[in-house]
Structure formats: C-alpha cells, structure tokens
Amino acid sequence: MVHREGSRDIDGKKIFKKKVLPHILLIFFSIIFITPFLWLLSTSLKSMDEVFKVPPTFIPNEIKWDNYVKVFTRIPYIEYVKNTLIITVANVIGQLISSSLVAYSVSKINWWGKKYLFPIIVATMMIPYQVTMIPIYIVFQRLGMTGSYWPLILPAFGGGAFYIFLLRQFFMTIPDSLLEAATIDGAGEFRIFFSILLPLVRPVLATVAIFTFLANWSDFMGPLLYINTKEKYTLSLGLQAFVSEHVVEWNLLMAASAIFTIPIVIIFFFAQKQFIEGITVTGMKG
Amino acid sequence: MAKRNNFQKKQTRTNLAGFLFASPWIIGFIIFGLYPIVMSMYYSLCKFNVFQPPQWIGLQNYKELFTDELFYKSLANTLYMTVVGTPLNLIVGLMTALLLNMKVKGKSIYRTIFYLPSIVPVVASSLLWLWILNPQYGLLNQMLGFLSLPQPNWLSDPAMTKPSLIIMGLWGTGGIMIIFLAALQDVPRSLYEAAEIDGASTWRKFINITLPSISPVIFFQLIMGLINNFQYFTQAYIIAGAGEGLNAVSGGPRNSLLFYALYLFQNAFGYFKMGKASAMAWILFVIVALVTWLVNKTSDKWVTYGGE
C-alpha cells in the first residue's frame, strides 16, 4: 500500500511535467507573441484621447470604427492595393514560368551544362543585393524605366536562385523512369515538362507562388528605389508616406497597418500547408 | 555508323533543349548579375555621380572609406546586430520549436500564433513596434511601469535603439521556428529510447542527442541569419526615419541605427556618391564571404551529419 501511494505521487508529478507544464509554457509564449497584434487592433479602434491615456486600456471604451473609414479616405488604399497587385502578380507569373523551366533544365535534362549551372545558380545567392543594386539602377535609368514598374518586374522573369533551388529539390524526387516512358512515346522535352512534370509538382509551384507573393507584397526597398510618384506607390511606400504625415495619430497608423496586414493573414490561413512545407524544405537542405 | 549519327543527333537536341530551358536564368544572370557585378567593381574605382560619366580615380574611394568615421560607425552597428541579434534569433526560434515539439494538444494553434508575426509586412511591423516602444505611451513601458521596473527610452536612447530592433526581430522568428520544428521531428525516436533505457535526463538528451542531430540545420540557419543581418536595412530605415519624410535617410539617435546597408544607400541615393557606395558594397561582400568561410571552418567541430 505504501508503495502504491508513492508511485501515485510520482505519476502526479509526471503528468504535471508531461501534460500541464508544456501548456503553461506554450500559453505564456503565446501571450507574448499575440499581445502586439491585440495592441495593434486595440489602438486602431481608439479615439485620440484614449490612445494617450495612462494607464492604457486594452478594450477601447468607445470603439471607433470610424478610424478605418478615415484611413480609407486619406489613403488611396484601393489604388495602392492595385499597384501592389500588379507588381506582385507579374512577379509570381515570371517566377513560376522561369524558375520551373530552369529547375527542369538542371535536374532532368542530361545536357552538358547541367552539372556546371546548378552550383553557379546556388553561388549567386551569396552575393549581397547591394553589390548589384547600383549598376542595375543605372541600367534602368538609362533605359528610362525608373519611375515605372518594369525594374520591379523584369528580374523575376530570369528566375530566382532560391526558387530554382527549391523546385530542383522536388524535381529530383521524381523518378526518371516516369519521364523516360514518355520519351519513348515520342514526347519532346516541352511536352514532358508541361503535361507530366508540372502536374506532379503542383504543391511546390503553389509554395513558390506564395513566397513570391509574400516577398513582393511586403517589399519596401525595391519600390523605394524605383517608384517616385504618389500615384504609383505600393502599400509599403504608401504606409511609410502616411507615417510622415500623421506621425502622432497612432490610431490611424495602426488601422492602416492592420488593413495592410490582413490580406496576408487571410492567404496564410488558406494555404498553411504550402507555407510550412516550403519553409521547411528551403531552410533545411543547405 | 547510322546509329552513332543518330545518337549524336539526339545528344545535340538534348543539349539544345537543356540550354533553352535554362536560358531565362542565363539571360537574367548576364543582365542582372554578371554585368552589374563587373560594373559595380568598375564604379568602385571611379568618381561617379550618375549625372556625369564615371571618372577613374583608382583606390581613392576605398581610402576615403578607411578614414570615414561613419563607415566604422555603420560597421560597428551592423556587427552588433549580427553578433548579438543572430544568436538570439536562433535561440528563441529553437526554444519555441522545442516547446511545440512536445506532444501537446492544440499544437497547430500554438504554431500559428508563433508563426504569424513573421509574415507581417516589414513596414507594418516596424510601425507597430515604433508604437509599442513609445517611451511615454507605448505598451512595453506601460507594463514595465506597472511592474515598477525601469522604463528605458527605447528608440531615443542611443544605447537602447539596437536592443529595441533586436526585440522587434525576436517577435518575427516564426520562420526559423518552423524549420527547427521540422528538424526536431526528423530526429530518430530510437535515439531517445536508447538514452531513456540508460536513464539519461532531459537535459542530457537535449545536449547529447537533440543538438548534434539538428546541428546541420543550426549551421545553415546561422549562416543565413548572419548574411541577412549584414544587410539589415528596411526596419532601420523606417524606424530611424519615422517622421522625417519619405526620402530622408536618417541614422537614428547619434547614428546608433546607421547600419552598413543604410549608410551605403545614403551614399548612393542621398549624396549620389555611386563610386563610394560601390566600394562599400564590395567591402561588404568580402566581409560576408570571410565570415561565412570562418563559420564554415568551425563547422566540422560542432556540425555532425547523419550517420557519423
């Protein structure tokens, strides 16, 4: 009997360590990670008086939906969304086409350049953006393209090293025998690529699309360099410009930040799997 | 003979197909990679303000940089960010991943909560933290005040600006966390089971099994983190420049946020010193290559690959 009492005590400790403690820690961290979001939403719904109240309130006394209306009237939000979408969608298309073509070339076509090209592509990832930034800017300036979206779109059609790498990793897992069967049937490389390979790797293409979308949706430096008229601003530039005009109106700034972020959060919830898988593959196989 | 000919013909066709499929990258690389690299090297040896053609001055830009106080300042700021920020990011990413790797209910909800901050657009997250870290009305100082703790002037005290950005960065470690989580799930269960039979403690298991097993991933993330931090730009541009107008490049309080990439940008597009900026870019390249090489050299001491 004494022995059983003792073991029950150990069981209790074990249950606490295995079941309860992890949740306590996870909830603690979750609160830390989620509080900034709540603070963003809370501030975005406050009146100016309440924004500067000490001590602060988390749930606004008076919920001012009006702030969001004000943001929509002061920022040409729809215009900025349209501009950002033009750049983003063009990049997604360019990246999907070019990166998958190139990845196919360095994984499944047995040509003489296959083994030389891939290491070079990977090596280019090591070159800091700053090295090529100035000459590329000058080229676009000479071509009279600064101030347009071309400098932000054209590079995507050369394919991105990172995406080529990601796609190649997946193409390599597809057995050659599958493609060879088609060759015997007389299908050319393009047919094999489009009708056999691409349908097999649709989830990875989705990952490339999402990553490209995310990178361009949030990009700040590119538009900062090339876009100089207000009508052509992207959301990033528009928000930054809004800051310089409304520097203490935190409720409006937070409302603007919220409507800038929401589209991405929605995409995330629809495509969680592609997000997670894409990050995992690119982050682990160095 | 005919057969051989046929084979050759086929190989030529394959070569052509390979080249055609790769041509987007080859063309893109020549225009956006090779040519700019050569030109950047040339500009770094020239006096060049965009409006007049580049004028050869040899190593003058490099000499100027080595006597430029702000150059050293920006380098020191960047090193701070790299040396302090990168490991902290990895540690928090690993810690949250370890928590999620425990068998708990509702794991995917926690995972989403930890991951979401990392996809918030940089301009939006920088603004949010600008507000959270507001010395008077910001959430953080209000909470510290409530606990009777000191309330630093986060973004206006030169000693606190970089820690502020590091704290902000820690909020967005979700990407690293996801990678570590996947790595943790790949560690063979049998290793832990064997250690449990030997009566190893949780800590021992972590040190002797978990860390070595995921060391290749830690290594890769460390290199990527270092490279990223060397190019730290957008957050600093927004936070240091808040309220100073869209195109003002500010280094923050006493230039404590003047990071290397920011100073380079300022030279290039603020002062139109393209030559000096190009020289900076090449020095950055050398530093990044050197650090990567050094970390790589230490790697055989602590990185173990499967099967060893």
Short mmCIF file of N, CA and C in Angstrom, two decimals, chain A residues 17-135:
data_model
loop_
_atom_site.label_atom_id
_atom_site.label_comp_id
_atom_site.label_asym_id
_atom_site.label_seq_id
_atom_site.Cartn_x
_atom_site.Cartn_y
_atom_site.Cartn_z
N LYS A 17 4.53 17.27 -15.42
CA LYS A 17 5.67 17.58 -16.29
C LYS A 17 5.34 17.36 -17.77
N LYS A 18 4.56 16.30 -18.04
CA LYS A 18 4.31 15.93 -19.44
C LYS A 18 3.12 16.67 -20.03
N LYS A 19 2.10 16.92 -19.21
CA LYS A 19 0.86 17.46 -19.78
C LYS A 19 0.60 18.91 -19.42
N VAL A 20 0.87 19.27 -18.17
CA VAL A 20 0.47 20.60 -17.72
C VAL A 20 1.54 21.65 -18.03
N LEU A 21 2.78 21.32 -17.65
CA LEU A 21 3.86 22.29 -17.84
C LEU A 21 4.00 22.77 -19.29
N PRO A 22 3.98 21.84 -20.27
CA PRO A 22 4.10 22.33 -21.66
C PRO A 22 3.05 23.37 -22.01
N HIS A 23 1.81 23.12 -21.54
CA HIS A 23 0.75 24.08 -21.87
C HIS A 23 0.98 25.42 -21.19
N ILE A 24 1.46 25.39 -19.94
CA ILE A 24 1.72 26.65 -19.25
C ILE A 24 2.76 27.46 -20.03
N LEU A 25 3.85 26.77 -20.43
CA LEU A 25 4.90 27.46 -21.18
C LEU A 25 4.38 27.96 -22.52
N LEU A 26 3.65 27.10 -23.22
CA LEU A 26 3.14 27.49 -24.55
C LEU A 26 2.18 28.67 -24.46
N ILE A 27 1.34 28.64 -23.43
CA ILE A 27 0.38 29.74 -23.28
C ILE A 27 1.13 31.03 -22.95
N PHE A 28 2.15 30.91 -22.09
CA PHE A 28 2.96 32.08 -21.74
C PHE A 28 3.58 32.70 -22.99
N PHE A 29 4.23 31.88 -23.82
CA PHE A 29 4.82 32.40 -25.05
C PHE A 29 3.77 32.92 -26.02
N SER A 30 2.65 32.21 -26.09
CA SER A 30 1.58 32.66 -26.99
C SER A 30 1.12 34.06 -26.64
N ILE A 31 1.00 34.32 -25.33
CA ILE A 31 0.57 35.66 -24.90
C ILE A 31 1.58 36.70 -25.38
N ILE A 32 2.88 36.38 -25.21
CA ILE A 32 3.90 37.33 -25.65
C ILE A 32 3.80 37.59 -27.16
N PHE A 33 3.60 36.52 -27.94
CA PHE A 33 3.56 36.68 -29.39
C PHE A 33 2.29 37.36 -29.88
N ILE A 34 1.20 37.16 -29.16
CA ILE A 34 -0.08 37.64 -29.66
C ILE A 34 -0.39 39.06 -29.17
N THR A 35 0.21 39.45 -28.04
CA THR A 35 -0.10 40.77 -27.48
C THR A 35 0.13 41.93 -28.47
N PRO A 36 1.26 41.95 -29.20
CA PRO A 36 1.42 43.05 -30.16
C PRO A 36 0.27 43.16 -31.16
N PHE A 37 -0.26 42.01 -31.61
CA PHE A 37 -1.41 42.04 -32.54
C PHE A 37 -2.62 42.69 -31.87
N LEU A 38 -2.86 42.28 -30.60
CA LEU A 38 -4.02 42.81 -29.89
C LEU A 38 -3.87 44.31 -29.66
N TRP A 39 -2.65 44.70 -29.34
CA TRP A 39 -2.35 46.11 -29.12
C TRP A 39 -2.58 46.91 -30.42
N LEU A 40 -2.20 46.32 -31.53
CA LEU A 40 -2.43 46.94 -32.84
C LEU A 40 -3.91 47.16 -33.07
N LEU A 41 -4.69 46.09 -32.87
CA LEU A 41 -6.13 46.20 -33.10
C LEU A 41 -6.76 47.17 -32.12
N SER A 42 -6.35 47.05 -30.86
CA SER A 42 -6.91 47.91 -29.82
C SER A 42 -6.66 49.39 -30.15
N THR A 43 -5.41 49.71 -30.46
CA THR A 43 -5.09 51.11 -30.77
C THR A 43 -5.85 51.59 -32.00
N SER A 44 -5.99 50.69 -32.98
CA SER A 44 -6.63 51.10 -34.24
C SER A 44 -8.11 51.44 -34.03
N LEU A 45 -8.67 51.05 -32.89
CA LEU A 45 -10.09 51.29 -32.64
C LEU A 45 -10.33 52.35 -31.57
N LYS A 46 -9.24 53.03 -31.16
CA LYS A 46 -9.39 54.01 -30.08
C LYS A 46 -9.55 55.43 -30.63
N SER A 47 -10.10 56.29 -29.78
CA SER A 47 -10.10 57.72 -30.12
C SER A 47 -8.72 58.27 -29.75
N MET A 48 -8.39 59.45 -30.28
CA MET A 48 -7.07 60.02 -30.00
C MET A 48 -6.86 60.22 -28.50
N ASP A 49 -7.92 60.63 -27.79
CA ASP A 49 -7.79 60.84 -26.35
C ASP A 49 -7.41 59.55 -25.65
N GLU A 50 -8.06 58.48 -26.08
CA GLU A 50 -7.83 57.21 -25.39
C GLU A 50 -6.46 56.63 -25.74
N VAL A 51 -5.95 56.94 -26.94
CA VAL A 51 -4.63 56.46 -27.34
C VAL A 51 -3.58 56.90 -26.33
N PHE A 52 -3.73 58.14 -25.86
CA PHE A 52 -2.72 58.70 -24.96
C PHE A 52 -3.15 58.64 -23.49
N LYS A 53 -4.03 57.69 -23.17
CA LYS A 53 -4.47 57.57 -21.79
C LYS A 53 -3.47 56.73 -20.98
N VAL A 54 -3.18 57.19 -19.77
CA VAL A 54 -2.32 56.42 -18.86
C VAL A 54 -3.11 56.11 -17.60
N PRO A 55 -3.20 54.88 -17.13
CA PRO A 55 -2.73 53.65 -17.81
C PRO A 55 -3.61 53.32 -19.02
N PRO A 56 -3.03 52.60 -19.96
CA PRO A 56 -3.77 52.34 -21.20
C PRO A 56 -4.90 51.34 -21.00
N THR A 57 -5.91 51.41 -21.86
CA THR A 57 -6.99 50.43 -21.84
C THR A 57 -6.76 49.45 -22.97
N PHE A 58 -7.06 48.18 -22.71
CA PHE A 58 -6.89 47.20 -23.79
C PHE A 58 -8.14 47.13 -24.66
N ILE A 59 -9.29 47.14 -24.00
CA ILE A 59 -10.54 47.17 -24.77
C ILE A 59 -11.01 48.62 -24.77
N PRO A 60 -11.06 49.25 -25.95
CA PRO A 60 -11.42 50.67 -26.01
C PRO A 60 -12.78 50.94 -25.37
N ASN A 61 -12.88 52.05 -24.64
CA ASN A 61 -14.16 52.42 -24.04
C ASN A 61 -15.21 52.67 -25.11
N GLU A 62 -14.74 53.33 -26.15
CA GLU A 62 -15.66 53.61 -27.25
C GLU A 62 -14.97 53.11 -28.51
N ILE A 63 -15.60 52.15 -29.18
CA ILE A 63 -14.95 51.56 -30.36
C ILE A 63 -15.16 52.46 -31.58
N LYS A 64 -14.02 52.94 -32.12
CA LYS A 64 -14.10 53.91 -33.22
C LYS A 64 -13.82 53.22 -34.56
N TRP A 65 -14.85 52.61 -35.13
CA TRP A 65 -14.70 52.03 -36.48
C TRP A 65 -14.35 53.11 -37.48
N ASP A 66 -14.74 54.30 -37.07
CA ASP A 66 -14.51 55.49 -37.87
C ASP A 66 -13.04 55.63 -38.33
N ASN A 67 -12.09 55.15 -37.49
CA ASN A 67 -10.66 55.25 -37.85
C ASN A 67 -10.38 54.59 -39.20
N TYR A 68 -11.00 53.42 -39.38
CA TYR A 68 -10.78 52.70 -40.63
C TYR A 68 -11.36 53.47 -41.81
N VAL A 69 -12.52 54.07 -41.58
CA VAL A 69 -13.12 54.89 -42.65
C VAL A 69 -12.18 56.04 -42.99
N LYS A 70 -11.63 56.66 -41.93
CA LYS A 70 -10.70 57.79 -42.15
C LYS A 70 -9.49 57.36 -42.97
N VAL A 71 -8.94 56.17 -42.64
CA VAL A 71 -7.77 55.69 -43.38
C VAL A 71 -8.13 55.53 -44.85
N PHE A 72 -9.31 54.96 -45.09
CA PHE A 72 -9.71 54.73 -46.49
C PHE A 72 -9.89 56.04 -47.24
N THR A 73 -10.30 57.09 -46.53
CA THR A 73 -10.49 58.35 -47.25
C THR A 73 -9.17 59.12 -47.38
N ARG A 74 -8.24 58.91 -46.45
CA ARG A 74 -6.99 59.67 -46.53
C ARG A 74 -5.92 58.97 -47.35
N ILE A 75 -5.97 57.65 -47.37
CA ILE A 75 -5.01 56.91 -48.22
C ILE A 75 -5.79 56.33 -49.39
N PRO A 76 -5.29 56.49 -50.60
CA PRO A 76 -5.95 55.81 -51.73
C PRO A 76 -5.66 54.31 -51.66
N TYR A 77 -6.25 53.66 -50.66
CA TYR A 77 -5.92 52.27 -50.37
C TYR A 77 -6.12 51.35 -51.57
N ILE A 78 -7.30 51.48 -52.20
CA ILE A 78 -7.60 50.61 -53.34
C ILE A 78 -6.56 50.79 -54.44
N GLU A 79 -6.19 52.04 -54.65
CA GLU A 79 -5.16 52.35 -55.66
C GLU A 79 -3.84 51.65 -55.31
N TYR A 80 -3.44 51.75 -54.05
CA TYR A 80 -2.19 51.13 -53.61
C TYR A 80 -2.27 49.60 -53.72
N VAL A 81 -3.42 49.06 -53.38
CA VAL A 81 -3.59 47.61 -53.50
C VAL A 81 -3.43 47.21 -54.96
N LYS A 82 -4.06 47.97 -55.83
CA LYS A 82 -3.98 47.68 -57.27
C LYS A 82 -2.52 47.72 -57.73
N ASN A 83 -1.80 48.77 -57.36
CA ASN A 83 -0.39 48.89 -57.76
C ASN A 83 0.44 47.72 -57.23
N THR A 84 0.23 47.41 -55.95
CA THR A 84 0.99 46.32 -55.34
C THR A 84 0.66 45.00 -56.03
N LEU A 85 -0.63 44.82 -56.37
CA LEU A 85 -1.03 43.58 -57.03
C LEU A 85 -0.41 43.45 -58.41
N ILE A 86 -0.34 44.55 -59.15
CA ILE A 86 0.27 44.48 -60.49
C ILE A 86 1.68 43.92 -60.39
N ILE A 87 2.47 44.52 -59.48
CA ILE A 87 3.86 44.08 -59.32
C ILE A 87 3.91 42.64 -58.82
N THR A 88 3.09 42.35 -57.82
CA THR A 88 3.14 41.04 -57.19
C THR A 88 2.73 39.93 -58.16
N VAL A 89 1.62 40.13 -58.86
CA VAL A 89 1.13 39.08 -59.77
C VAL A 89 2.12 38.88 -60.91
N ALA A 90 2.66 39.97 -61.45
CA ALA A 90 3.63 39.83 -62.53
C ALA A 90 4.85 39.05 -62.06
N ASN A 91 5.27 39.30 -60.83
CA ASN A 91 6.41 38.56 -60.28
C ASN A 91 6.09 37.08 -60.10
N VAL A 92 4.89 36.81 -59.64
CA VAL A 92 4.50 35.40 -59.43
C VAL A 92 4.53 34.68 -60.78
N ILE A 93 3.93 35.30 -61.80
CA ILE A 93 3.90 34.66 -63.11
C ILE A 93 5.33 34.43 -63.63
N GLY A 94 6.14 35.48 -63.58
CA GLY A 94 7.51 35.39 -64.08
C GLY A 94 8.29 34.31 -63.35
N GLN A 95 8.17 34.33 -62.04
CA GLN A 95 8.93 33.40 -61.22
C GLN A 95 8.49 31.96 -61.47
N LEU A 96 7.18 31.73 -61.61
CA LEU A 96 6.67 30.38 -61.83
C LEU A 96 7.18 29.83 -63.16
N ILE A 97 7.06 30.64 -64.21
CA ILE A 97 7.48 30.17 -65.53
C ILE A 97 8.98 29.93 -65.55
N SER A 98 9.74 30.98 -65.24
CA SER A 98 11.19 30.90 -65.44
C SER A 98 11.84 29.92 -64.48
N SER A 99 11.50 30.02 -63.20
CA SER A 99 12.19 29.16 -62.24
C SER A 99 11.93 27.69 -62.52
N SER A 100 10.70 27.35 -62.92
CA SER A 100 10.43 25.92 -63.15
C SER A 100 11.14 25.44 -64.42
N LEU A 101 11.19 26.27 -65.46
CA LEU A 101 11.92 25.88 -66.67
C LEU A 101 13.39 25.61 -66.34
N VAL A 102 13.99 26.55 -65.62
CA VAL A 102 15.42 26.42 -65.32
C VAL A 102 15.66 25.22 -64.40
N ALA A 103 14.79 25.06 -63.41
CA ALA A 103 14.95 23.94 -62.48
C ALA A 103 14.86 22.61 -63.24
N TYR A 104 14.00 22.57 -64.24
CA TYR A 104 13.88 21.35 -65.05
C TYR A 104 15.18 21.10 -65.79
N SER A 105 15.75 22.15 -66.35
CA SER A 105 16.99 22.03 -67.10
C SER A 105 18.13 21.47 -66.24
N VAL A 106 18.21 21.91 -64.97
CA VAL A 106 19.33 21.46 -64.14
C VAL A 106 19.01 20.22 -63.32
N SER A 107 17.84 19.63 -63.55
CA SER A 107 17.56 18.40 -62.81
C SER A 107 17.23 17.21 -63.72
N LYS A 108 16.55 17.47 -64.83
CA LYS A 108 16.05 16.34 -65.61
C LYS A 108 16.54 16.26 -67.05
N ILE A 109 17.19 17.27 -67.56
CA ILE A 109 17.71 17.17 -68.93
C ILE A 109 19.20 16.86 -68.86
N ASN A 110 19.63 15.80 -69.54
CA ASN A 110 21.04 15.43 -69.48
C ASN A 110 21.86 16.17 -70.52
N TRP A 111 22.01 17.45 -70.33
CA TRP A 111 22.82 18.22 -71.28
C TRP A 111 24.13 18.60 -70.61
N TRP A 112 25.07 19.10 -71.42
CA TRP A 112 26.42 19.30 -70.86
C TRP A 112 26.47 20.39 -69.78
N GLY A 113 25.53 21.31 -69.79
CA GLY A 113 25.62 22.42 -68.83
C GLY A 113 25.02 22.09 -67.48
N LYS A 114 24.31 20.95 -67.40
CA LYS A 114 23.55 20.61 -66.20
C LYS A 114 24.39 20.68 -64.93
N LYS A 115 25.56 20.04 -64.96
CA LYS A 115 26.32 19.96 -63.71
C LYS A 115 27.10 21.23 -63.39
N TYR A 116 27.30 22.11 -64.38
CA TYR A 116 28.01 23.36 -64.10
C TYR A 116 27.06 24.45 -63.62
N LEU A 117 25.87 24.44 -64.21
CA LEU A 117 24.96 25.56 -64.00
C LEU A 117 24.41 25.63 -62.58
N PHE A 118 24.03 24.46 -62.04
CA PHE A 118 23.37 24.47 -60.73
C PHE A 118 24.25 25.07 -59.62
N PRO A 119 25.53 24.63 -59.52
CA PRO A 119 26.37 25.26 -58.48
C PRO A 119 26.50 26.77 -58.67
N ILE A 120 26.55 27.23 -59.92
CA ILE A 120 26.66 28.68 -60.15
C ILE A 120 25.39 29.37 -59.65
N ILE A 121 24.24 28.78 -59.96
CA ILE A 121 22.97 29.38 -59.52
C ILE A 121 22.95 29.49 -58.00
N VAL A 122 23.35 28.42 -57.32
CA VAL A 122 23.35 28.45 -55.86
C VAL A 122 24.35 29.49 -55.33
N ALA A 123 25.51 29.57 -56.00
CA ALA A 123 26.55 30.51 -55.55
C ALA A 123 26.07 31.96 -55.63
N THR A 124 25.22 32.27 -56.61
CA THR A 124 24.77 33.66 -56.75
C THR A 124 23.96 34.12 -55.54
N MET A 125 23.43 33.16 -54.78
CA MET A 125 22.66 33.53 -53.59
C MET A 125 23.54 34.21 -52.54
N MET A 126 24.86 34.00 -52.65
CA MET A 126 25.78 34.56 -51.65
C MET A 126 26.12 36.03 -51.93
N ILE A 127 25.81 36.50 -53.13
CA ILE A 127 26.18 37.88 -53.47
C ILE A 127 25.19 38.84 -52.82
N PRO A 128 25.68 39.77 -51.98
CA PRO A 128 24.76 40.71 -51.35
C PRO A 128 24.04 41.56 -52.40
N TYR A 129 22.80 41.84 -52.12
CA TYR A 129 21.96 42.66 -53.00
C TYR A 129 22.64 43.99 -53.33
N GLN A 130 23.37 44.52 -52.34
CA GLN A 130 23.99 45.85 -52.50
C GLN A 130 25.01 45.90 -53.64
N VAL A 131 25.61 44.75 -53.95
CA VAL A 131 26.66 44.75 -54.98
C VAL A 131 26.06 45.07 -56.35
N THR A 132 24.91 44.48 -56.64
CA THR A 132 24.33 44.68 -57.97
C THR A 132 23.33 45.83 -58.01
N MET A 133 22.93 46.32 -56.85
CA MET A 133 21.87 47.33 -56.77
C MET A 133 22.15 48.57 -57.63
N ILE A 134 23.36 49.13 -57.50
CA ILE A 134 23.65 50.40 -58.17
C ILE A 134 23.72 50.23 -59.70
N PRO A 135 24.53 49.28 -60.22
CA PRO A 135 24.56 49.14 -61.68
C PRO A 135 23.18 48.83 -62.28
#
